[in-house]
Amino acid sequence: MGKVTGFMEFERVDETYEAPVKRLHHYKEFVAALTDDEAKVQGARCMDCGIPFCNNGCPVNNIIPDFNDLVFHDDWKNALDVLQSTNNFPEFTGRICPAPCEAACTLGINSDAVGIKSIEHAIIDKGWENGWVKPQLPKTKTGKKVAVVGGGPAGMATAQQLARVGHDVTVFEKNDRVGGLLRYGIPDFKMEKWLIDRRVEQMQAEGVKFETGVFVGKEAIGAEVKNYSTKTVSPDQLMKDFDAVVISGGSEQPRDLPVPGRELKGVHYALDFLIPQNKENAGDFKNEISAAGKHVIVIGGGDTGSDCVGTSNRHGAAKITQFELLPQPPETENKPLVWPYWPTKLRTSSSHEEGCERDWSVATKRFEGKDGKLEKLICVRLEWKDGKMTEMPNSEFEIKADLVFLAMGFVSPAAQVLNAFGVEKDARGNAKATVDGQNAYQTNVPKVFAAGDMRRGQSLVVWAIREGRQAAHAVDEYLMGSSVLPR
């Protein structure tokens, strides 16, 4: 505990943003990280509360009070060591994690929570700037070979952990670059992709091999390879060549909206807009979907919907409206009722602040257009009672629409991959595997493990990292009989 009375003396200071009028003209990050002095003050606000609920609120169980204290005492290198002991990629989570740790902060019961995410961001950036983040080479090699299918955050965490204890790891990624949805689903203005490239270089130095443009399955066809240039590797080949296989792909099957007019030109899944935009930013090809000068409707109020809003704003959309099926949440949470859990409250993203009208309790009845081209939506207002929705009488309305992005979440990972391996699925279509016990993360197929979205369904990057780390422990234990890797 750096300063006993710090939580009473100092107020929370958040990271600042570049003004919307400037940031709308580029796809670069626009967040200004805390200065050293600001981070130290935020570290001083940590109460050393005895039971650090923030540790449990964080999916990777970051040792938050310890690195807060070290930052306050200007011991940045040890703060980095503490942070890296639980989190392989703090520069990812320090930028895009919604910070459930802060929702669990004890100070947050009656005041503003400690700015844990901004401190994490400051620590890892300083670590890279000073050359403290280095490859961690294994002391000995085990001779065991592991294939990781999917190069997103879960697969990257799995691969890095296994390589650091001496296994030969090869990551198979269907895209031409590593990162999965971290690279292609998240816009560059939220996280620039050179951050991933830097980690890939570190992992290569640690012995990880990356095979990009490779689809693992029976046949690479249809939606599975849209926007990709791939070759196919069969599961049988991986089972023959490797001692263990970890399936760690992302949840990419979007939830559809099967209403009349769905086939009209101008109605798209969110990723069909976001992925090509990231590829355009990388210099690959031009995004064929343009929101410039158009009336854009985003259906879905989560992070993916927000990403569509921010990208449409950068295109120069004439007007953006975002619809959510659920009622508008309260502006502030009921802390005595929900703490230390993730609260339901109104969340306004930086993309919303750039320009967007938001509406809640709205259902889309149909899309209408002319000559096969979308022109408007016919919607209805909903009434929610006891968790059930009913349409409000005489509430139907129409709204002009040139483009619609469906951002209503993702229902399952790539079934084609799971089916090719013969992996048993749960009721939601995810790989069936437990996280505890002797067979943790193991599927019904011998020596095949599953982690990340592939096992738990659509989730956060920080949960993917946790799953990857824990799966690596399970694989190491399976191969060697025991493991020194942390869970």
Coordinates of C-alpha atoms in Angstrom, one line a residue:
M1 CA 0.0 0.0 0.0
G2 CA 1.8 3.0 -1.3
K3 CA 0.0 5.8 0.6
V4 CA -2.4 5.0 3.5
T5 CA -4.7 7.9 2.8
G6 CA -4.2 8.0 -0.9
F7 CA -7.8 6.9 -1.7
M8 CA -9.1 9.8 0.3
E9 CA -6.7 12.4 -1.1
F10 CA -6.6 11.7 -4.8
E11 CA -9.4 11.5 -7.4
R12 CA -9.5 9.1 -10.4
V13 CA -7.8 10.5 -13.5
D14 CA -8.8 8.8 -16.8
E15 CA -6.8 8.5 -20.0
T16 CA -7.7 11.3 -22.4
Y17 CA -8.8 11.1 -26.0
E18 CA -7.9 13.0 -29.1
A19 CA -10.8 15.3 -30.1
P20 CA -13.4 13.6 -32.4
V21 CA -13.0 16.2 -35.1
K22 CA -9.3 15.1 -35.5
R23 CA -9.5 11.4 -34.9
L24 CA -12.3 10.8 -37.4
H25 CA -9.8 11.4 -40.2
H26 CA -7.6 8.4 -39.3
Y27 CA -7.6 4.9 -38.0
K28 CA -4.8 5.3 -35.5
E29 CA -5.2 4.9 -31.8
F30 CA -6.3 8.2 -30.2
V31 CA -5.9 7.5 -26.4
A32 CA -3.3 9.4 -24.5
A33 CA -1.9 7.1 -21.8
L34 CA -1.3 8.4 -18.3
T35 CA 2.0 10.1 -17.5
D36 CA 4.3 8.5 -15.0
D37 CA 3.2 10.9 -12.3
E38 CA -0.5 10.3 -13.1
A39 CA 0.0 6.6 -13.0
K40 CA 1.8 6.8 -9.6
V41 CA -1.1 8.9 -8.2
Q42 CA -3.6 6.3 -9.4
G43 CA -1.5 3.6 -7.8
A44 CA -1.6 5.5 -4.5
R45 CA -5.4 5.3 -4.6
C46 CA -5.3 1.5 -4.1
M47 CA -6.6 0.8 -0.6
D48 CA -4.8 -2.4 0.1
C49 CA -8.3 -3.5 1.2
G50 CA -7.3 -6.9 2.7
I51 CA -9.4 -8.9 0.3
P52 CA -8.5 -7.7 -3.2
F53 CA -11.7 -8.4 -5.1
C54 CA -10.1 -6.9 -8.2
N55 CA -7.9 -10.0 -8.5
N56 CA -10.9 -12.2 -8.8
G57 CA -12.8 -9.8 -11.0
C58 CA -9.9 -10.0 -13.5
P59 CA -10.2 -13.2 -15.6
V60 CA -6.4 -13.7 -15.7
N61 CA -6.2 -12.9 -11.9
N62 CA -3.7 -10.1 -12.3
I63 CA -2.0 -9.3 -9.0
I64 CA -3.3 -5.8 -9.0
P65 CA -2.5 -4.4 -5.5
D66 CA 1.1 -5.4 -5.9
F67 CA 1.8 -3.7 -9.2
N68 CA -0.2 -0.6 -8.0
D69 CA 2.1 -0.3 -5.1
L70 CA 5.2 -0.8 -7.2
V71 CA 4.2 1.9 -9.6
F72 CA 3.6 4.3 -6.7
H73 CA 7.1 3.6 -5.5
D74 CA 8.5 4.1 -9.1
D75 CA 9.6 0.5 -9.4
W76 CA 8.3 0.0 -12.9
K77 CA 10.5 -3.0 -13.8
N78 CA 9.2 -5.1 -10.9
A79 CA 5.7 -3.9 -11.6
L80 CA 6.2 -5.3 -15.2
D81 CA 7.4 -8.6 -13.8
V82 CA 4.3 -8.9 -11.6
L83 CA 2.0 -8.0 -14.5
Q84 CA 3.7 -10.5 -16.9
S85 CA 3.4 -13.3 -14.4
T86 CA -0.3 -13.5 -15.0
N87 CA -0.9 -11.9 -18.4
N88 CA 0.9 -12.7 -21.6
F89 CA -0.3 -9.7 -23.5
P90 CA -1.0 -6.7 -21.2
E91 CA -0.7 -4.3 -24.2
F92 CA -3.9 -5.9 -25.6
T93 CA -5.9 -5.9 -22.5
G94 CA -4.6 -2.5 -21.4
R95 CA -6.3 -1.1 -24.5
I96 CA -9.4 -3.1 -25.2
C97 CA -10.4 -4.9 -22.0
P98 CA -13.6 -3.5 -20.5
A99 CA -11.9 -3.9 -17.1
P100 CA -14.1 -6.1 -14.9
C101 CA -11.3 -5.7 -12.3
E102 CA -12.4 -2.1 -11.9
A103 CA -16.0 -3.1 -11.4
A104 CA -14.8 -5.3 -8.5
C105 CA -12.6 -2.6 -6.9
T106 CA -13.4 -2.1 -3.3
L107 CA -13.0 1.6 -3.6
G108 CA -15.7 1.5 -6.2
I109 CA -18.3 0.7 -3.6
N110 CA -18.7 4.4 -2.7
S111 CA -16.3 6.2 -5.0
D112 CA -14.6 6.0 -8.4
A113 CA -12.6 2.8 -8.8
V114 CA -8.9 2.8 -9.1
G115 CA -7.8 3.2 -12.7
I116 CA -6.4 -0.3 -13.0
K117 CA -6.6 -0.6 -16.7
S118 CA -4.7 2.7 -17.3
I119 CA -2.0 1.6 -14.9
E120 CA -1.6 -1.7 -16.7
H121 CA -1.4 0.2 -20.0
A122 CA 1.3 2.4 -18.6
I123 CA 3.3 -0.5 -17.2
I124 CA 3.5 -2.5 -20.3
D125 CA 4.2 0.4 -22.6
K126 CA 7.1 1.5 -20.4
G127 CA 8.3 -2.1 -20.4
W128 CA 8.5 -2.2 -24.2
E129 CA 10.0 1.3 -24.3
N130 CA 12.9 0.3 -22.0
G131 CA 13.6 -3.0 -23.6
W132 CA 12.4 -5.0 -20.6
V133 CA 10.1 -7.2 -22.5
K134 CA 12.3 -10.0 -23.9
P135 CA 11.9 -13.5 -25.2
Q136 CA 11.8 -16.1 -22.5
L137 CA 13.7 -19.1 -23.8
P138 CA 13.2 -22.6 -22.3
K139 CA 16.1 -24.0 -20.4
T140 CA 15.6 -27.4 -22.0
K141 CA 13.6 -28.9 -24.9
T142 CA 11.1 -31.7 -24.3
G143 CA 11.0 -33.1 -27.8
K144 CA 7.2 -32.9 -27.7
K145 CA 5.3 -31.2 -30.6
V146 CA 2.0 -29.3 -30.2
A147 CA -0.2 -27.9 -32.9
V148 CA -2.4 -24.9 -32.1
V149 CA -5.3 -24.3 -34.5
G150 CA -6.2 -20.6 -34.4
G151 CA -3.8 -17.7 -34.0
G152 CA -6.1 -15.4 -32.0
P153 CA -5.3 -14.4 -28.4
A154 CA -6.2 -17.8 -27.0
G155 CA -4.0 -19.6 -29.4
M156 CA -1.2 -17.1 -29.0
A157 CA -1.3 -17.5 -25.2
T158 CA -1.4 -21.3 -25.4
A159 CA 1.6 -21.3 -27.8
Q160 CA 3.7 -18.9 -25.9
Q161 CA 3.2 -20.7 -22.6
L162 CA 4.0 -24.1 -24.1
A163 CA 7.1 -22.8 -26.0
R164 CA 8.5 -21.4 -22.8
V165 CA 8.6 -24.8 -21.1
G166 CA 10.4 -26.4 -24.1
H167 CA 7.7 -27.8 -26.4
D168 CA 7.9 -27.3 -30.2
V169 CA 4.8 -25.4 -31.1
T170 CA 3.3 -24.6 -34.5
V171 CA 0.3 -22.2 -34.8
F172 CA -2.0 -22.7 -37.8
E173 CA -3.9 -19.6 -38.8
K174 CA -6.3 -19.4 -41.7
N175 CA -5.6 -15.6 -42.2
D176 CA -2.5 -14.3 -43.9
R177 CA -1.5 -12.7 -40.6
V178 CA -1.6 -13.8 -37.0
G179 CA -4.1 -12.4 -34.5
G180 CA -7.5 -13.8 -35.4
L181 CA -10.4 -11.5 -34.4
L182 CA -8.0 -9.5 -32.4
R183 CA -6.4 -8.4 -35.7
Y184 CA -9.4 -8.4 -38.0
G185 CA -12.4 -8.0 -35.8
I186 CA -11.2 -5.1 -33.6
P187 CA -10.7 -1.8 -35.5
D188 CA -7.3 -0.3 -35.7
F189 CA -8.4 2.9 -33.9
K190 CA -9.0 0.7 -30.8
M191 CA -5.7 -1.3 -31.1
E192 CA -3.1 -0.9 -33.8
K193 CA -1.9 -4.1 -35.3
W194 CA 1.8 -3.5 -35.0
L195 CA 1.3 -4.5 -31.4
I196 CA 0.4 -8.0 -32.5
D197 CA 3.3 -8.1 -34.9
R198 CA 5.7 -7.2 -32.1
R199 CA 4.4 -10.1 -30.0
V200 CA 4.7 -12.5 -32.9
E201 CA 8.3 -11.6 -33.3
Q202 CA 8.9 -12.2 -29.6
M203 CA 7.1 -15.6 -29.9
Q204 CA 9.2 -16.6 -32.9
A205 CA 12.3 -15.8 -31.0
E206 CA 11.0 -18.2 -28.3
G207 CA 10.6 -20.9 -30.8
V208 CA 7.0 -20.7 -31.9
K209 CA 6.4 -21.4 -35.6
F210 CA 3.5 -19.8 -37.5
E211 CA 1.8 -21.3 -40.5
T212 CA -0.5 -18.6 -41.9
G213 CA -3.0 -19.0 -44.8
V214 CA -3.8 -22.5 -43.6
F215 CA -7.3 -23.8 -42.9
V216 CA -7.4 -26.9 -40.7
G217 CA -10.4 -29.1 -41.8
K218 CA -11.7 -31.4 -44.4
E219 CA -12.2 -28.7 -47.1
A220 CA -11.8 -24.9 -47.1
I221 CA -15.0 -23.7 -48.7
G222 CA -17.7 -21.0 -48.5
A223 CA -17.9 -18.7 -45.5
E224 CA -15.0 -20.4 -43.7
V225 CA -12.5 -19.0 -46.2
K226 CA -14.2 -15.8 -47.3
N227 CA -11.6 -13.0 -47.6
Y228 CA -8.8 -15.5 -47.0
S229 CA -6.2 -17.1 -49.3
T230 CA -5.8 -20.6 -47.8
K231 CA -4.5 -24.1 -48.2
T232 CA -6.0 -27.0 -46.3
V233 CA -4.4 -29.3 -43.7
S234 CA -6.4 -32.2 -42.6
P235 CA -6.9 -33.1 -38.9
D236 CA -5.6 -36.6 -39.6
Q237 CA -2.3 -35.0 -40.6
L238 CA -2.0 -32.9 -37.5
M239 CA -2.9 -36.0 -35.3
K240 CA -0.1 -37.9 -37.0
D241 CA 2.5 -35.2 -36.8
F242 CA 1.9 -33.8 -33.3
D243 CA 1.7 -35.1 -29.8
A244 CA -1.2 -32.8 -28.9
V245 CA -3.5 -30.5 -30.7
V246 CA -5.2 -27.4 -29.3
I247 CA -8.2 -26.0 -31.1
S248 CA -8.5 -22.3 -30.2
G249 CA -10.4 -20.5 -33.0
G250 CA -12.7 -17.6 -32.5
S251 CA -16.5 -17.5 -32.4
E252 CA -17.2 -16.1 -35.9
Q253 CA -20.7 -17.5 -36.7
P254 CA -22.9 -14.3 -36.4
R255 CA -26.5 -14.3 -35.2
D256 CA -28.8 -13.6 -38.2
L257 CA -32.0 -11.6 -38.4
P258 CA -34.3 -13.7 -40.5
V259 CA -37.0 -11.2 -41.3
P260 CA -38.6 -10.3 -44.7
G261 CA -36.2 -8.4 -46.9
R262 CA -33.1 -9.8 -45.4
E263 CA -31.8 -10.6 -48.9
L264 CA -31.8 -6.9 -50.0
K265 CA -28.5 -5.4 -51.0
G266 CA -27.2 -3.2 -48.2
V267 CA -27.8 -5.7 -45.3
H268 CA -24.6 -7.1 -44.0
Y269 CA -23.1 -8.9 -41.0
A270 CA -20.8 -6.7 -38.9
L271 CA -17.7 -8.7 -39.7
D272 CA -18.3 -8.4 -43.4
F273 CA -17.7 -4.7 -42.9
L274 CA -15.0 -4.7 -40.2
I275 CA -12.7 -7.4 -41.5
P276 CA -12.3 -5.8 -45.0
Q277 CA -11.7 -2.4 -43.4
N278 CA -8.9 -3.8 -41.3
K279 CA -7.5 -5.5 -44.4
E280 CA -7.7 -2.2 -46.3
N281 CA -5.9 -0.4 -43.5
A282 CA -3.2 -3.1 -43.8
G283 CA -2.8 -2.3 -47.5
D284 CA -4.4 -5.6 -48.7
F285 CA -7.4 -4.5 -50.7
K286 CA -10.2 -1.9 -50.6
N287 CA -13.3 -2.4 -48.4
E288 CA -16.1 -2.9 -50.9
I289 CA -18.7 -1.7 -48.4
S290 CA -18.7 2.1 -48.0
A291 CA -20.8 4.1 -45.5
A292 CA -19.8 7.4 -47.0
G293 CA -22.8 9.7 -47.3
K294 CA -25.2 6.9 -46.3
H295 CA -27.9 6.4 -43.6
V296 CA -26.5 3.6 -41.5
I297 CA -28.4 1.4 -39.1
V298 CA -26.5 -0.8 -36.6
I299 CA -28.6 -3.5 -35.0
G300 CA -27.1 -4.6 -31.8
G301 CA -25.8 -2.5 -28.9
G302 CA -22.6 -4.3 -27.9
D303 CA -18.9 -3.8 -28.7
T304 CA -19.2 -5.0 -32.3
G305 CA -22.0 -2.6 -32.9
S306 CA -19.9 0.2 -31.5
D307 CA -17.1 -0.8 -33.8
C308 CA -19.4 -0.5 -36.8
V309 CA -20.4 3.0 -35.5
G310 CA -16.8 4.2 -35.3
T311 CA -15.9 2.8 -38.7
S312 CA -19.0 4.3 -40.3
N313 CA -18.1 7.6 -38.8
R314 CA -14.6 7.4 -40.4
H315 CA -16.2 6.6 -43.7
G316 CA -18.2 9.8 -43.5
A317 CA -21.7 8.4 -43.0
A318 CA -24.6 10.9 -43.3
K319 CA -26.3 9.5 -40.2
I320 CA -25.8 6.6 -37.9
T321 CA -28.5 5.0 -35.7
Q322 CA -28.0 2.1 -33.4
F323 CA -30.9 -0.1 -32.2
E324 CA -30.9 -2.4 -29.2
L325 CA -33.6 -5.0 -28.5
L326 CA -33.2 -4.6 -24.7
P327 CA -34.4 -1.7 -22.6
Q328 CA -32.1 1.3 -22.0
P329 CA -30.0 0.4 -18.9
P330 CA -29.7 2.9 -16.0
E331 CA -27.0 5.6 -16.3
T332 CA -25.4 4.5 -13.0
E333 CA -25.4 1.0 -11.5
N334 CA -26.9 0.0 -8.1
K335 CA -23.6 -0.6 -6.5
P336 CA -24.9 -2.1 -3.2
L337 CA -26.8 -4.6 -5.3
V338 CA -24.2 -5.6 -7.9
W339 CA -20.7 -5.0 -6.5
P340 CA -18.3 -6.8 -7.1
Y341 CA -19.9 -8.2 -10.2
W342 CA -20.0 -6.6 -13.7
P343 CA -22.9 -4.1 -13.5
T344 CA -25.6 -3.4 -16.0
K345 CA -25.5 0.3 -16.8
L346 CA -25.5 2.7 -19.8
R347 CA -22.1 2.5 -21.5
T348 CA -21.1 5.2 -24.0
S349 CA -18.1 4.3 -26.1
S350 CA -15.7 6.7 -27.8
S351 CA -17.4 5.7 -31.1
H352 CA -20.8 6.8 -29.8
E353 CA -19.3 10.2 -28.8
E354 CA -18.2 10.7 -32.4
G355 CA -21.8 10.7 -33.6
C356 CA -24.6 8.3 -33.3
E357 CA -28.3 8.2 -32.3
R358 CA -29.1 5.3 -30.0
D359 CA -32.5 3.7 -29.4
W360 CA -33.6 0.9 -27.1
S361 CA -36.4 -1.6 -27.0
V362 CA -36.7 -1.7 -30.8
A363 CA -37.3 -4.7 -32.9
T364 CA -36.9 -4.9 -36.7
K365 CA -40.0 -6.3 -38.4
R366 CA -38.7 -6.2 -42.0
F367 CA -36.4 -4.6 -44.5
E368 CA -37.9 -2.8 -47.5
G369 CA -36.4 -1.6 -50.7
K370 CA -36.7 -1.2 -54.4
D371 CA -35.1 -3.1 -57.3
G372 CA -33.3 -5.4 -54.7
K373 CA -31.7 -2.4 -52.9
L374 CA -32.4 -1.5 -49.2
E375 CA -34.3 1.7 -48.6
K376 CA -35.8 1.5 -45.1
L377 CA -36.5 -0.5 -42.0
I378 CA -39.9 -1.2 -40.5
C379 CA -39.5 -1.4 -36.8
V380 CA -41.7 -1.7 -33.7
R381 CA -41.2 -0.7 -30.1
L382 CA -41.1 -3.3 -27.3
E383 CA -42.4 -3.5 -23.8
W384 CA -40.4 -5.6 -21.3
K385 CA -42.1 -7.1 -18.3
D386 CA -40.8 -9.9 -16.1
G387 CA -38.0 -10.5 -18.6
K388 CA -40.4 -11.0 -21.5
M389 CA -40.9 -8.7 -24.4
T390 CA -44.1 -7.9 -26.2
E391 CA -44.7 -5.5 -29.1
M392 CA -46.4 -2.2 -28.1
P393 CA -49.6 -1.6 -30.0
N394 CA -49.6 1.0 -32.7
S395 CA -45.8 1.6 -32.3
E396 CA -44.7 0.6 -35.7
F397 CA -42.4 3.1 -37.4
E398 CA -40.0 3.3 -40.4
I399 CA -36.6 4.7 -40.7
K400 CA -34.5 5.5 -43.8
A401 CA -31.6 3.1 -44.3
D402 CA -28.9 2.6 -47.0
L403 CA -26.8 0.2 -45.0
V404 CA -27.6 -2.1 -42.1
F405 CA -25.0 -3.9 -40.0
L406 CA -26.1 -6.9 -38.0
A407 CA -24.1 -6.9 -34.8
M408 CA -26.2 -9.1 -32.5
G409 CA -23.4 -11.4 -31.2
F410 CA -22.0 -14.7 -32.3
V411 CA -23.7 -18.0 -31.8
S412 CA -20.8 -20.5 -32.2
P413 CA -17.3 -21.2 -33.4
A414 CA -16.5 -22.8 -36.8
A415 CA -18.5 -26.0 -36.7
Q416 CA -16.5 -27.2 -39.8
V417 CA -13.3 -27.4 -37.7
L418 CA -14.9 -29.2 -34.8
N419 CA -16.7 -31.6 -37.1
A420 CA -13.5 -32.4 -38.9
F421 CA -11.8 -33.5 -35.7
G422 CA -14.9 -35.3 -34.5
V423 CA -15.1 -33.1 -31.4
E424 CA -18.3 -33.4 -29.3
K425 CA -20.2 -30.1 -29.0
D426 CA -22.3 -28.7 -26.2
A427 CA -25.8 -27.3 -26.6
R428 CA -24.5 -24.0 -27.9
G429 CA -22.3 -25.6 -30.5
N430 CA -19.0 -25.1 -28.7
A431 CA -16.4 -27.8 -28.1
K432 CA -17.4 -29.8 -25.0
A433 CA -14.6 -29.7 -22.5
T434 CA -14.4 -28.9 -18.8
V435 CA -11.9 -26.5 -17.2
D436 CA -11.2 -28.4 -14.0
G437 CA -10.0 -31.9 -13.0
Q438 CA -7.6 -34.3 -14.5
N439 CA -8.9 -33.9 -18.1
A440 CA -9.2 -30.1 -18.1
Y441 CA -9.6 -28.6 -21.6
Q442 CA -9.6 -32.1 -23.2
T443 CA -12.2 -33.0 -25.7
N444 CA -13.7 -36.4 -26.4
V445 CA -11.0 -36.9 -29.0
P446 CA -7.7 -38.2 -27.5
K447 CA -4.9 -35.6 -27.4
V448 CA -7.2 -32.9 -28.7
F449 CA -7.8 -29.9 -26.5
A450 CA -10.1 -26.8 -26.9
A451 CA -9.7 -23.3 -25.5
G452 CA -11.0 -19.7 -25.9
D453 CA -14.1 -19.0 -27.9
M454 CA -14.0 -22.5 -29.3
R455 CA -14.7 -23.9 -25.9
R456 CA -16.6 -21.1 -24.0
G457 CA -18.2 -19.2 -26.8
Q458 CA -18.1 -15.6 -27.7
S459 CA -16.2 -13.7 -25.0
L460 CA -13.5 -11.1 -24.1
V461 CA -9.9 -11.1 -25.2
V462 CA -8.9 -11.3 -21.5
W463 CA -10.9 -14.5 -21.2
A464 CA -9.2 -15.9 -24.3
I465 CA -5.8 -15.3 -22.7
R466 CA -6.9 -17.0 -19.5
E467 CA -8.2 -20.0 -21.4
G468 CA -5.0 -20.2 -23.4
R469 CA -2.8 -20.1 -20.3
Q470 CA -4.9 -22.8 -18.6
A471 CA -5.1 -25.0 -21.6
A472 CA -1.3 -24.8 -21.9
H473 CA -1.0 -26.0 -18.3
A474 CA -3.3 -28.9 -19.1
V475 CA -1.4 -29.8 -22.3
D476 CA 1.9 -29.7 -20.5
E477 CA 0.6 -31.9 -17.7
Y478 CA -0.8 -34.3 -20.3
L479 CA 2.5 -34.5 -22.1
M480 CA 4.9 -34.5 -19.2
G481 CA 2.9 -35.9 -16.3
S482 CA 3.1 -32.6 -14.4
S483 CA 3.5 -28.9 -15.1
V484 CA 5.3 -26.0 -13.7
L485 CA 3.1 -23.6 -15.7
P486 CA 0.7 -21.5 -13.7
R487 CA -3.0 -21.9 -14.1

